[in-house]
mmCIF file of C-alpha atoms in Angstrom:
data_model
loop_
_atom_site.group_PDB
_atom_site.id
_atom_site.type_symbol
_atom_site.label_atom_id
_atom_site.label_comp_id
_atom_site.label_asym_id
_atom_site.label_seq_id
_atom_site.Cartn_x
_atom_site.Cartn_y
_atom_site.Cartn_z
ATOM 1 C CA MET A 1 -16.902 74.198 114.908
ATOM 2 C CA ILE A 2 -15.347 73.281 111.567
ATOM 3 C CA GLU A 3 -12.024 71.549 112.113
ATOM 4 C CA THR A 4 -11.089 70.685 108.521
ATOM 5 C CA THR A 5 -12.113 72.013 105.123
ATOM 6 C CA VAL A 6 -11.575 69.556 102.282
ATOM 7 C CA ILE A 7 -11.200 71.370 98.970
ATOM 8 C CA ILE A 8 -11.888 69.484 95.751
ATOM 9 C CA ALA A 9 -11.048 71.114 92.426
ATOM 10 C CA ALA A 10 -13.247 69.302 89.920
ATOM 11 C CA TYR A 11 -13.029 69.278 86.137
ATOM 12 C CA ARG A 12 -14.779 66.665 84.006
ATOM 13 C CA ALA A 13 -15.197 64.589 87.137
ATOM 14 C CA GLU A 14 -18.840 63.502 86.968
ATOM 15 C CA GLU A 15 -17.894 59.798 87.014
ATOM 16 C CA THR A 16 -15.468 59.947 89.955
ATOM 17 C CA LEU A 17 -16.779 62.774 92.140
ATOM 18 C CA GLY A 18 -19.276 60.633 94.062
ATOM 19 C CA ALA A 19 -16.709 58.108 95.291
ATOM 20 C CA CYS A 20 -14.274 60.936 96.040
ATOM 21 C CA VAL A 21 -16.788 62.775 98.241
ATOM 22 C CA GLU A 22 -17.996 59.580 99.924
ATOM 23 C CA SER A 23 -14.426 58.911 101.063
ATOM 24 C CA VAL A 24 -14.527 62.229 102.940
ATOM 25 C CA LEU A 25 -18.015 61.719 104.351
ATOM 26 C CA GLY A 26 -16.848 58.358 105.690
ATOM 27 C CA GLN A 27 -14.088 59.901 107.810
ATOM 28 C CA SER A 28 -14.513 59.312 111.532
ATOM 29 C CA ARG A 29 -13.817 62.949 112.360
ATOM 30 C CA ALA A 30 -16.684 65.387 112.974
ATOM 31 C CA GLY A 31 -16.434 69.055 111.988
ATOM 32 C CA VAL A 32 -15.524 68.484 108.348
ATOM 33 C CA GLU A 33 -16.797 70.655 105.509
ATOM 34 C CA ILE A 34 -16.322 69.937 101.815
ATOM 35 C CA ILE A 35 -16.006 72.625 99.164
ATOM 36 C CA ILE A 36 -16.248 71.447 95.563
ATOM 37 C CA ALA A 37 -14.962 74.015 93.068
ATOM 38 C CA ASP A 38 -16.208 73.077 89.607
ATOM 39 C CA ASP A 39 -13.720 74.510 87.117
ATOM 40 C CA ALA A 40 -16.319 75.234 84.405
ATOM 41 C CA SER A 41 -16.609 71.564 83.449
ATOM 42 C CA PRO A 42 -18.366 70.930 80.119
ATOM 43 C CA ASP A 43 -19.861 67.641 81.340
ATOM 44 C CA GLY A 44 -22.201 66.842 84.215
ATOM 45 C CA THR A 45 -19.739 67.621 87.016
ATOM 46 C CA ALA A 46 -21.697 70.665 88.230
ATOM 47 C CA ASP A 47 -24.939 68.671 88.371
ATOM 48 C CA ALA A 48 -23.230 65.811 90.219
ATOM 49 C CA ALA A 49 -21.788 68.259 92.757
ATOM 50 C CA ALA A 50 -25.136 69.990 93.235
ATOM 51 C CA ALA A 51 -26.858 66.652 93.827
ATOM 52 C CA LEU A 52 -24.297 65.769 96.504
ATOM 53 C CA ALA A 53 -24.779 69.154 98.173
ATOM 54 C CA ARG A 54 -28.548 68.676 98.304
ATOM 55 C CA THR A 55 -28.042 65.397 100.153
ATOM 56 C CA HIS A 56 -25.251 66.452 102.530
ATOM 57 C CA ALA A 57 -25.393 69.754 104.409
ATOM 58 C CA GLN A 58 -21.616 69.941 104.922
ATOM 59 C CA ILE A 59 -20.992 70.230 101.149
ATOM 60 C CA ARG A 60 -20.808 73.573 99.372
ATOM 61 C CA VAL A 61 -20.381 73.972 95.625
ATOM 62 C CA LEU A 62 -18.642 76.781 93.748
ATOM 63 C CA ARG A 63 -18.752 77.078 89.973
ATOM 64 C CA LEU A 64 -16.077 79.085 88.189
ATOM 65 C CA ALA A 65 -17.283 81.197 85.282
ATOM 66 C CA GLY A 66 -14.388 80.018 83.092
ATOM 67 C CA ASN A 67 -11.837 77.239 83.215
ATOM 68 C CA GLY A 68 -8.896 78.544 85.238
ATOM 69 C CA GLY A 69 -7.056 75.352 86.127
ATOM 70 C CA PRO A 70 -6.621 73.597 89.496
ATOM 71 C CA GLY A 71 -4.836 76.514 91.157
ATOM 72 C CA ALA A 72 -7.629 78.965 90.393
ATOM 73 C CA ALA A 73 -10.281 76.455 91.488
ATOM 74 C CA ARG A 74 -8.482 75.739 94.767
ATOM 75 C CA ASN A 75 -8.034 79.460 95.435
ATOM 76 C CA ALA A 76 -11.796 79.956 95.039
ATOM 77 C CA ALA A 77 -12.371 77.182 97.585
ATOM 78 C CA LEU A 78 -9.699 78.506 99.959
ATOM 79 C CA ALA A 79 -11.368 81.910 99.975
ATOM 80 C CA GLN A 80 -14.541 80.264 101.323
ATOM 81 C CA ALA A 81 -12.874 77.813 103.726
ATOM 82 C CA ARG A 82 -13.714 78.023 107.432
ATOM 83 C CA GLY A 83 -11.758 75.111 108.876
ATOM 84 C CA GLU A 84 -8.673 75.277 111.075
ATOM 85 C CA TRP A 85 -7.064 72.881 108.601
ATOM 86 C CA VAL A 86 -7.345 72.573 104.822
ATOM 87 C CA ALA A 87 -6.961 69.219 103.069
ATOM 88 C CA VAL A 88 -6.453 69.007 99.305
ATOM 89 C CA LEU A 89 -8.203 66.197 97.419
ATOM 90 C CA ASP A 90 -8.286 65.637 93.658
ATOM 91 C CA ALA A 91 -11.693 64.762 92.244
ATOM 92 C CA ASP A 92 -10.616 61.320 91.011
ATOM 93 C CA ASP A 93 -8.769 60.360 94.190
ATOM 94 C CA ARG A 94 -9.969 59.250 97.636
ATOM 95 C CA PHE A 95 -9.077 59.428 101.317
ATOM 96 C CA CYS A 96 -8.408 56.212 103.184
ATOM 97 C CA PRO A 97 -10.538 55.670 106.327
ATOM 98 C CA GLY A 98 -9.466 57.697 109.352
ATOM 99 C CA ARG A 99 -7.005 59.848 107.396
ATOM 100 C CA LEU A 100 -8.129 63.270 108.619
ATOM 101 C CA ALA A 101 -8.162 62.207 112.285
ATOM 102 C CA ARG A 102 -4.627 60.839 111.997
ATOM 103 C CA LEU A 103 -3.234 63.878 110.191
ATOM 104 C CA THR A 104 -4.791 66.530 112.414
ATOM 105 C CA ALA A 105 -3.660 64.710 115.566
ATOM 106 C CA PHE A 106 -0.151 64.307 114.132
ATOM 107 C CA ALA A 107 0.024 67.965 113.088
ATOM 108 C CA ARG A 108 -1.051 69.189 116.519
ATOM 109 C CA SER A 109 1.338 66.913 118.370
ATOM 110 C CA HIS A 110 4.289 68.297 116.362
ATOM 111 C CA GLY A 111 3.143 71.913 115.990
ATOM 112 C CA ALA A 112 3.300 71.447 112.222
ATOM 113 C CA ASP A 113 1.857 73.770 109.577
ATOM 114 C CA ILE A 114 1.981 71.181 106.763
ATOM 115 C CA VAL A 115 1.678 67.418 107.066
ATOM 116 C CA CYS A 116 1.664 64.762 104.353
ATOM 117 C CA ASP A 117 1.226 61.018 104.508
ATOM 118 C CA GLY A 118 1.905 57.934 102.428
ATOM 119 C CA LEU A 119 0.111 57.043 99.207
ATOM 120 C CA VAL A 120 -1.718 54.031 97.866
ATOM 121 C CA LEU A 121 -1.707 53.824 94.057
ATOM 122 C CA ALA A 122 -4.864 52.741 92.233
ATOM 123 C CA ASP A 123 -5.331 52.354 88.486
ATOM 124 C CA MET A 124 -8.550 53.095 86.641
ATOM 125 C CA SER A 125 -9.740 49.503 87.149
ATOM 126 C CA GLY A 126 -9.462 49.909 90.929
ATOM 127 C CA ARG A 127 -6.405 47.704 91.462
ATOM 128 C CA GLN A 128 -4.300 49.023 94.352
ATOM 129 C CA ASP A 129 -0.549 48.860 94.911
ATOM 130 C CA PRO A 130 1.810 50.400 97.469
ATOM 131 C CA ALA A 131 3.615 53.498 96.270
ATOM 132 C CA PRO A 132 7.373 53.400 95.601
ATOM 133 C CA PRO A 133 9.683 54.846 98.274
ATOM 134 C CA LEU A 134 9.856 58.625 98.377
ATOM 135 C CA SER A 135 12.660 60.519 96.681
ATOM 136 C CA PHE A 136 14.177 61.581 99.986
ATOM 137 C CA ASP A 137 17.698 61.448 101.391
ATOM 138 C CA GLY A 138 17.448 59.477 104.614
ATOM 139 C CA ALA A 139 14.262 58.632 106.492
ATOM 140 C CA PRO A 140 11.485 61.136 105.693
ATOM 141 C CA GLU A 141 9.633 60.553 108.970
ATOM 142 C CA GLY A 142 10.626 61.761 112.413
ATOM 143 C CA ARG A 143 12.066 65.086 111.328
ATOM 144 C CA ARG A 144 11.135 68.573 110.166
ATOM 145 C CA TRP A 145 11.615 68.896 106.418
ATOM 146 C CA THR A 146 13.921 71.668 105.229
ATOM 147 C CA LEU A 147 13.739 73.658 102.007
ATOM 148 C CA PRO A 148 16.595 71.642 100.417
ATOM 149 C CA ASP A 149 14.874 68.409 101.530
ATOM 150 C CA TYR A 150 11.708 69.399 99.728
ATOM 151 C CA LEU A 151 13.421 70.725 96.620
ATOM 152 C CA ARG A 152 15.622 67.671 96.190
ATOM 153 C CA GLY A 153 12.745 65.346 96.965
ATOM 154 C CA ASN A 154 10.670 66.789 94.130
ATOM 155 C CA GLN A 155 13.003 65.145 91.639
ATOM 156 C CA MET A 156 12.266 61.544 90.658
ATOM 157 C CA ARG A 157 15.410 59.484 91.244
ATOM 158 C CA ASP A 158 16.143 55.769 90.929
ATOM 159 C CA GLY A 159 12.488 54.814 90.573
ATOM 160 C CA ARG A 160 11.519 56.676 93.745
ATOM 161 C CA MET A 161 8.426 58.863 93.911
ATOM 162 C CA SER A 162 8.646 62.650 93.843
ATOM 163 C CA LEU A 163 7.351 64.482 96.922
ATOM 164 C CA GLY A 164 5.183 66.481 94.519
ATOM 165 C CA TYR A 165 2.665 63.606 94.462
ATOM 166 C CA LEU A 166 1.888 64.031 98.173
ATOM 167 C CA LYS A 167 -1.327 65.849 99.094
ATOM 168 C CA PRO A 168 -0.916 68.105 102.136
ATOM 169 C CA LEU A 169 -3.007 68.974 105.149
ATOM 170 C CA ILE A 170 -2.335 72.667 105.794
ATOM 171 C CA ARG A 171 -2.882 75.000 108.741
ATOM 172 C CA ARG A 172 -5.174 77.610 107.178
ATOM 173 C CA SER A 173 -4.114 80.433 109.519
ATOM 174 C CA PHE A 174 -0.562 80.167 108.147
ATOM 175 C CA LEU A 175 -1.830 80.815 104.619
ATOM 176 C CA VAL A 176 -3.891 83.783 105.803
ATOM 177 C CA GLU A 177 -1.118 85.274 107.947
ATOM 178 C CA HIS A 178 1.439 85.144 105.127
ATOM 179 C CA GLY A 179 -0.904 85.903 102.228
ATOM 180 C CA ILE A 180 -0.094 82.621 100.468
ATOM 181 C CA ALA A 181 -2.323 81.117 97.783
ATOM 182 C CA TYR A 182 -2.010 78.947 94.705
ATOM 183 C CA ASP A 183 -0.330 80.445 91.642
ATOM 184 C CA PRO A 184 -3.252 80.638 89.185
ATOM 185 C CA ARG A 185 -0.888 80.519 86.203
ATOM 186 C CA LEU A 186 0.096 76.946 86.980
ATOM 187 C CA ARG A 187 -1.796 73.905 85.734
ATOM 188 C CA ASN A 188 1.013 71.587 86.816
ATOM 189 C CA GLY A 189 3.191 71.863 89.894
ATOM 190 C CA GLU A 190 0.726 74.133 91.690
ATOM 191 C CA ASP A 191 0.880 72.123 94.950
ATOM 192 C CA PHE A 192 4.683 72.185 94.858
ATOM 193 C CA HIS A 193 4.773 75.975 94.595
ATOM 194 C CA LEU A 194 2.205 76.474 97.356
ATOM 195 C CA VAL A 195 4.188 74.274 99.765
ATOM 196 C CA LEU A 196 7.443 75.898 98.652
ATOM 197 C CA ALA A 197 6.044 79.368 99.417
ATOM 198 C CA MET A 198 5.027 78.159 102.883
ATOM 199 C CA LEU A 199 8.476 76.704 103.563
ATOM 200 C CA ILE A 200 10.135 79.931 102.453
ATOM 201 C CA ALA A 201 7.873 81.735 104.951
ATOM 202 C CA GLY A 202 9.050 79.406 107.734
ATOM 203 C CA ALA A 203 6.395 76.692 107.841
ATOM 204 C CA ASP A 204 7.008 73.488 109.809
ATOM 205 C CA MET A 205 6.483 70.480 107.486
ATOM 206 C CA ARG A 206 6.291 66.850 108.639
ATOM 207 C CA TYR A 207 5.570 63.416 107.185
ATOM 208 C CA LEU A 208 3.452 60.547 108.512
ATOM 209 C CA PRO A 209 4.416 57.345 106.655
ATOM 210 C CA GLN A 210 1.099 55.510 107.147
ATOM 211 C CA PRO A 211 -0.689 55.487 103.752
ATOM 212 C CA GLY A 212 -3.807 57.651 103.825
ATOM 213 C CA TYR A 213 -4.323 59.004 100.322
ATOM 214 C CA LEU A 214 -5.496 56.829 97.433
ATOM 215 C CA TYR A 215 -3.927 58.294 94.296
ATOM 216 C CA THR A 216 -5.393 57.344 90.920
ATOM 217 C CA THR A 217 -2.762 56.683 88.266
ATOM 218 C CA ARG A 218 -3.592 57.854 84.780
ATOM 219 C CA SER A 219 -2.670 56.629 81.328
ATOM 220 C CA GLY A 220 0.973 56.877 80.288
ATOM 221 C CA SER A 221 0.029 57.281 76.633
ATOM 222 C CA VAL A 222 1.815 59.891 74.561
ATOM 223 C CA SER A 223 -1.644 61.345 73.896
ATOM 224 C CA HIS A 224 -1.895 62.236 77.618
ATOM 225 C CA ARG A 225 1.288 64.243 78.120
ATOM 226 C CA LEU A 226 2.011 67.519 79.866
ATOM 227 C CA ASP A 227 1.046 70.518 77.744
ATOM 228 C CA PRO A 228 4.264 72.326 76.659
ATOM 229 C CA ASP A 229 2.681 75.677 77.545
ATOM 230 C CA HIS A 230 2.031 74.426 81.073
ATOM 231 C CA ALA A 231 5.648 73.256 81.326
ATOM 232 C CA ARG A 232 6.827 76.727 80.268
ATOM 233 C CA GLN A 233 4.643 78.414 82.913
ATOM 234 C CA LEU A 234 6.150 76.124 85.518
ATOM 235 C CA LEU A 235 9.626 77.171 84.411
ATOM 236 C CA ILE A 236 8.685 80.840 84.733
ATOM 237 C CA ALA A 237 7.457 80.268 88.291
ATOM 238 C CA ASP A 238 10.611 78.310 89.186
ATOM 239 C CA ARG A 239 12.863 81.091 87.919
ATOM 240 C CA GLU A 240 10.890 83.701 89.855
ATOM 241 C CA VAL A 241 11.423 81.768 93.085
ATOM 242 C CA LEU A 242 15.178 81.599 92.497
ATOM 243 C CA ARG A 243 15.356 85.289 91.642
ATOM 244 C CA GLU A 244 13.096 86.639 94.400
ATOM 245 C CA HIS A 245 13.947 84.299 97.298
ATOM 246 C CA ALA A 246 17.651 83.560 96.838
ATOM 247 C CA ALA A 247 18.533 84.540 100.413
ATOM 248 C CA ALA A 248 15.790 82.400 101.977
ATOM 249 C CA LEU A 249 16.750 79.398 99.851
ATOM 250 C CA GLY A 250 20.340 79.433 101.057
ATOM 251 C CA PRO A 251 23.265 77.859 99.162
ATOM 252 C CA ARG A 252 21.837 74.310 99.113
ATOM 253 C CA GLY A 253 18.362 75.492 98.228
ATOM 254 C CA ARG A 254 19.678 77.643 95.392
ATOM 255 C CA ALA A 255 21.683 74.714 94.035
ATOM 256 C CA GLU A 256 18.630 72.432 94.144
ATOM 257 C CA MET A 257 16.449 75.102 92.523
ATOM 258 C CA ARG A 258 18.939 75.536 89.677
ATOM 259 C CA ARG A 259 18.981 71.777 89.184
ATOM 260 C CA ARG A 260 15.184 71.717 89.130
ATOM 261 C CA ILE A 261 15.157 74.458 86.491
ATOM 262 C CA ARG A 262 17.575 72.493 84.324
ATOM 263 C CA LEU A 263 15.435 69.362 84.608
ATOM 264 C CA ASN A 264 12.205 71.253 83.952
ATOM 265 C CA THR A 265 13.778 72.884 80.892
ATOM 266 C CA ASP A 266 14.579 69.391 79.608
ATOM 267 C CA LEU A 267 10.975 68.415 80.341
ATOM 268 C CA ALA A 268 9.558 71.404 78.454
ATOM 269 C CA VAL A 269 11.739 70.706 75.415
ATOM 270 C CA ALA A 270 10.889 66.988 75.467
ATOM 271 C CA GLU A 271 7.167 67.725 75.678
ATOM 272 C CA GLU A 272 7.438 70.176 72.791
ATOM 273 C CA ALA A 273 9.251 67.529 70.729
ATOM 274 C CA ILE A 274 6.553 64.948 71.544
ATOM 275 C CA GLY A 275 3.915 67.408 70.395
ATOM 276 C CA LEU A 276 5.746 67.860 67.110
ATOM 277 C CA LEU A 277 6.041 64.075 66.689
ATOM 278 C CA LYS A 278 2.311 63.705 67.276
ATOM 279 C CA ALA A 279 1.747 66.362 64.620
ATOM 280 C CA ARG A 280 3.860 64.260 62.219
ATOM 281 C CA ARG A 281 6.664 66.819 62.128
ATOM 282 C CA PRO A 282 9.706 64.643 62.932
ATOM 283 C CA PHE A 283 12.255 67.040 61.438
ATOM 284 C CA ALA A 284 10.931 69.918 63.542
ATOM 285 C CA ALA A 285 11.064 67.660 66.623
ATOM 286 C CA GLY A 286 14.649 66.731 65.827
ATOM 287 C CA GLY A 287 15.551 70.376 65.385
ATOM 288 C CA ARG A 288 14.066 71.269 68.763
ATOM 289 C CA ILE A 289 16.070 68.529 70.481
ATOM 290 C CA ALA A 290 19.211 69.557 68.569
ATOM 291 C CA ARG A 291 19.028 72.991 70.220
ATOM 292 C CA ARG A 292 19.103 71.311 73.652
ATOM 293 C CA PRO A 293 20.786 67.913 73.270
ATOM 294 C CA ARG A 294 20.617 67.145 76.979
ATOM 295 C CA ALA A 295 16.806 66.848 76.640
ATOM 296 C CA THR A 296 17.278 63.736 74.456
ATOM 297 C CA ALA A 297 17.475 61.417 77.455
ATOM 298 C CA ARG A 298 14.251 62.839 78.883
ATOM 299 C CA LEU A 299 12.477 62.449 75.541
ATOM 300 C CA LEU A 300 13.566 58.825 75.186
ATOM 301 C CA ARG A 301 12.493 57.986 78.741
ATOM 302 C CA GLN A 302 9.036 59.443 78.181
ATOM 303 C CA LEU A 303 8.552 57.671 74.866
ATOM 304 C CA SER A 304 9.778 54.399 76.381
ATOM 305 C CA ALA A 305 7.459 54.701 79.386
ATOM 306 C CA ALA A 306 4.480 55.443 77.158
ATOM 307 C CA ALA A 307 5.301 52.476 74.908
ATOM 308 C CA ARG A 308 5.584 50.094 77.880
ATOM 309 C CA LYS A 309 2.214 51.134 79.254
ATOM 310 C CA ARG A 310 0.566 50.637 75.872
ATOM 311 C CA LEU A 311 1.863 47.079 75.469
ATOM 312 C CA PRO A 312 -0.710 44.371 76.217
ATOM 313 C CA GLY A 313 -0.253 42.434 79.417
ATOM 314 C CA PRO A 314 0.295 38.659 79.576
ATOM 315 C CA PRO A 315 -2.669 36.474 78.582
ATOM 316 C CA PRO A 316 -4.854 35.163 81.410
ATOM 317 C CA PRO A 317 -4.058 31.649 82.657
ATOM 318 C CA GLY A 318 -5.948 28.805 81.049
ATOM 319 C CA PRO A 319 -8.736 26.875 82.768
#
C-alpha cells in the first residue's frame, strides 16, 4: 500500500535532483512513492531522473512536452499519484530525516487535510540556519488555521516569514473529492492558491513546529527577480478568488484578500520598474512608479535587499 506520494516538479535541476530524491529515500516510512515531473528541462534533468528511476523501483518519471511551470508539472504528477497523502518537494530542496512519518502521524491524530511544518534554511554552499518566526498572529501550533489566518500570514511582516514558504502534506482524497488542482497559469504563488482553494472548501489545516523541510535560499540579485508577467497572473488569480468566493471568505477574509491584492499590485509595479532599470530605461521606470506612488517603498526595499546580498562579506580571520 502506498501511504505517501512525493511529487517533485523539476526544471533545470540536474545538479540538485539526486540529493533531493535521496532525502526522500532516506525517510523511515515505508509505502512512499516518488513522482518526478520534468518540466521540459533543457539540461540533463530528464536523464538524471531516468537514472534514479532505474535504480529505485518506487520512482516514476513524467516528462512534459513543453515547459508549463511548477503548477502544470505538479498537476501531471498529482494525476498519477496513488498515495493517501501527497507531499510537495522542490527539486533543489530536501526533507529532514523522519519528516513524512511525523507529518502523517500528526495529520491522522488531528483529522487534518493539510499539515505543514517548520523550515530549515540552507544557502547554495550548504550552510544551514533556522528560519525566522512565521508571519502569524499568536501561536501557529495547537490550533486549526482559519482562512483569515492563512491570508494574513502570507504577508511578510516585521522580518517574519510568509506562510507561503511552507510546503504542505495534503490528504489526496480531499483534492479528488473537491476537484482541486494547481492553477496552471501561475508560476509563483501556486502553492498558496492550492491551499487557499482547499481552505475555502472546508479543509482542516494544522502546523507542526518541528523543522522538517530544508529550504534552499536563492540569490537576491536584481537579475533573479520575479517576472512581471508572473506577478500579473498572480494578481488575476487573487482577484478571481475575491470575486468568486466572497461569501466563503467572510468579512475578515475579504479584507485580507483586498490587502493582499494591494500589496501584490505594488509588487507587480516594482518588478516592472526593476525590469525597466535593468534595460537602462530609468525614465520609463520612474514613469511607471509615478502612476502608482505607493509602490515606491516596495521598489526601494527590493533594490536595498539585492544590494545587501551582493556586498562582499567580512574578510576571513588571519592565521
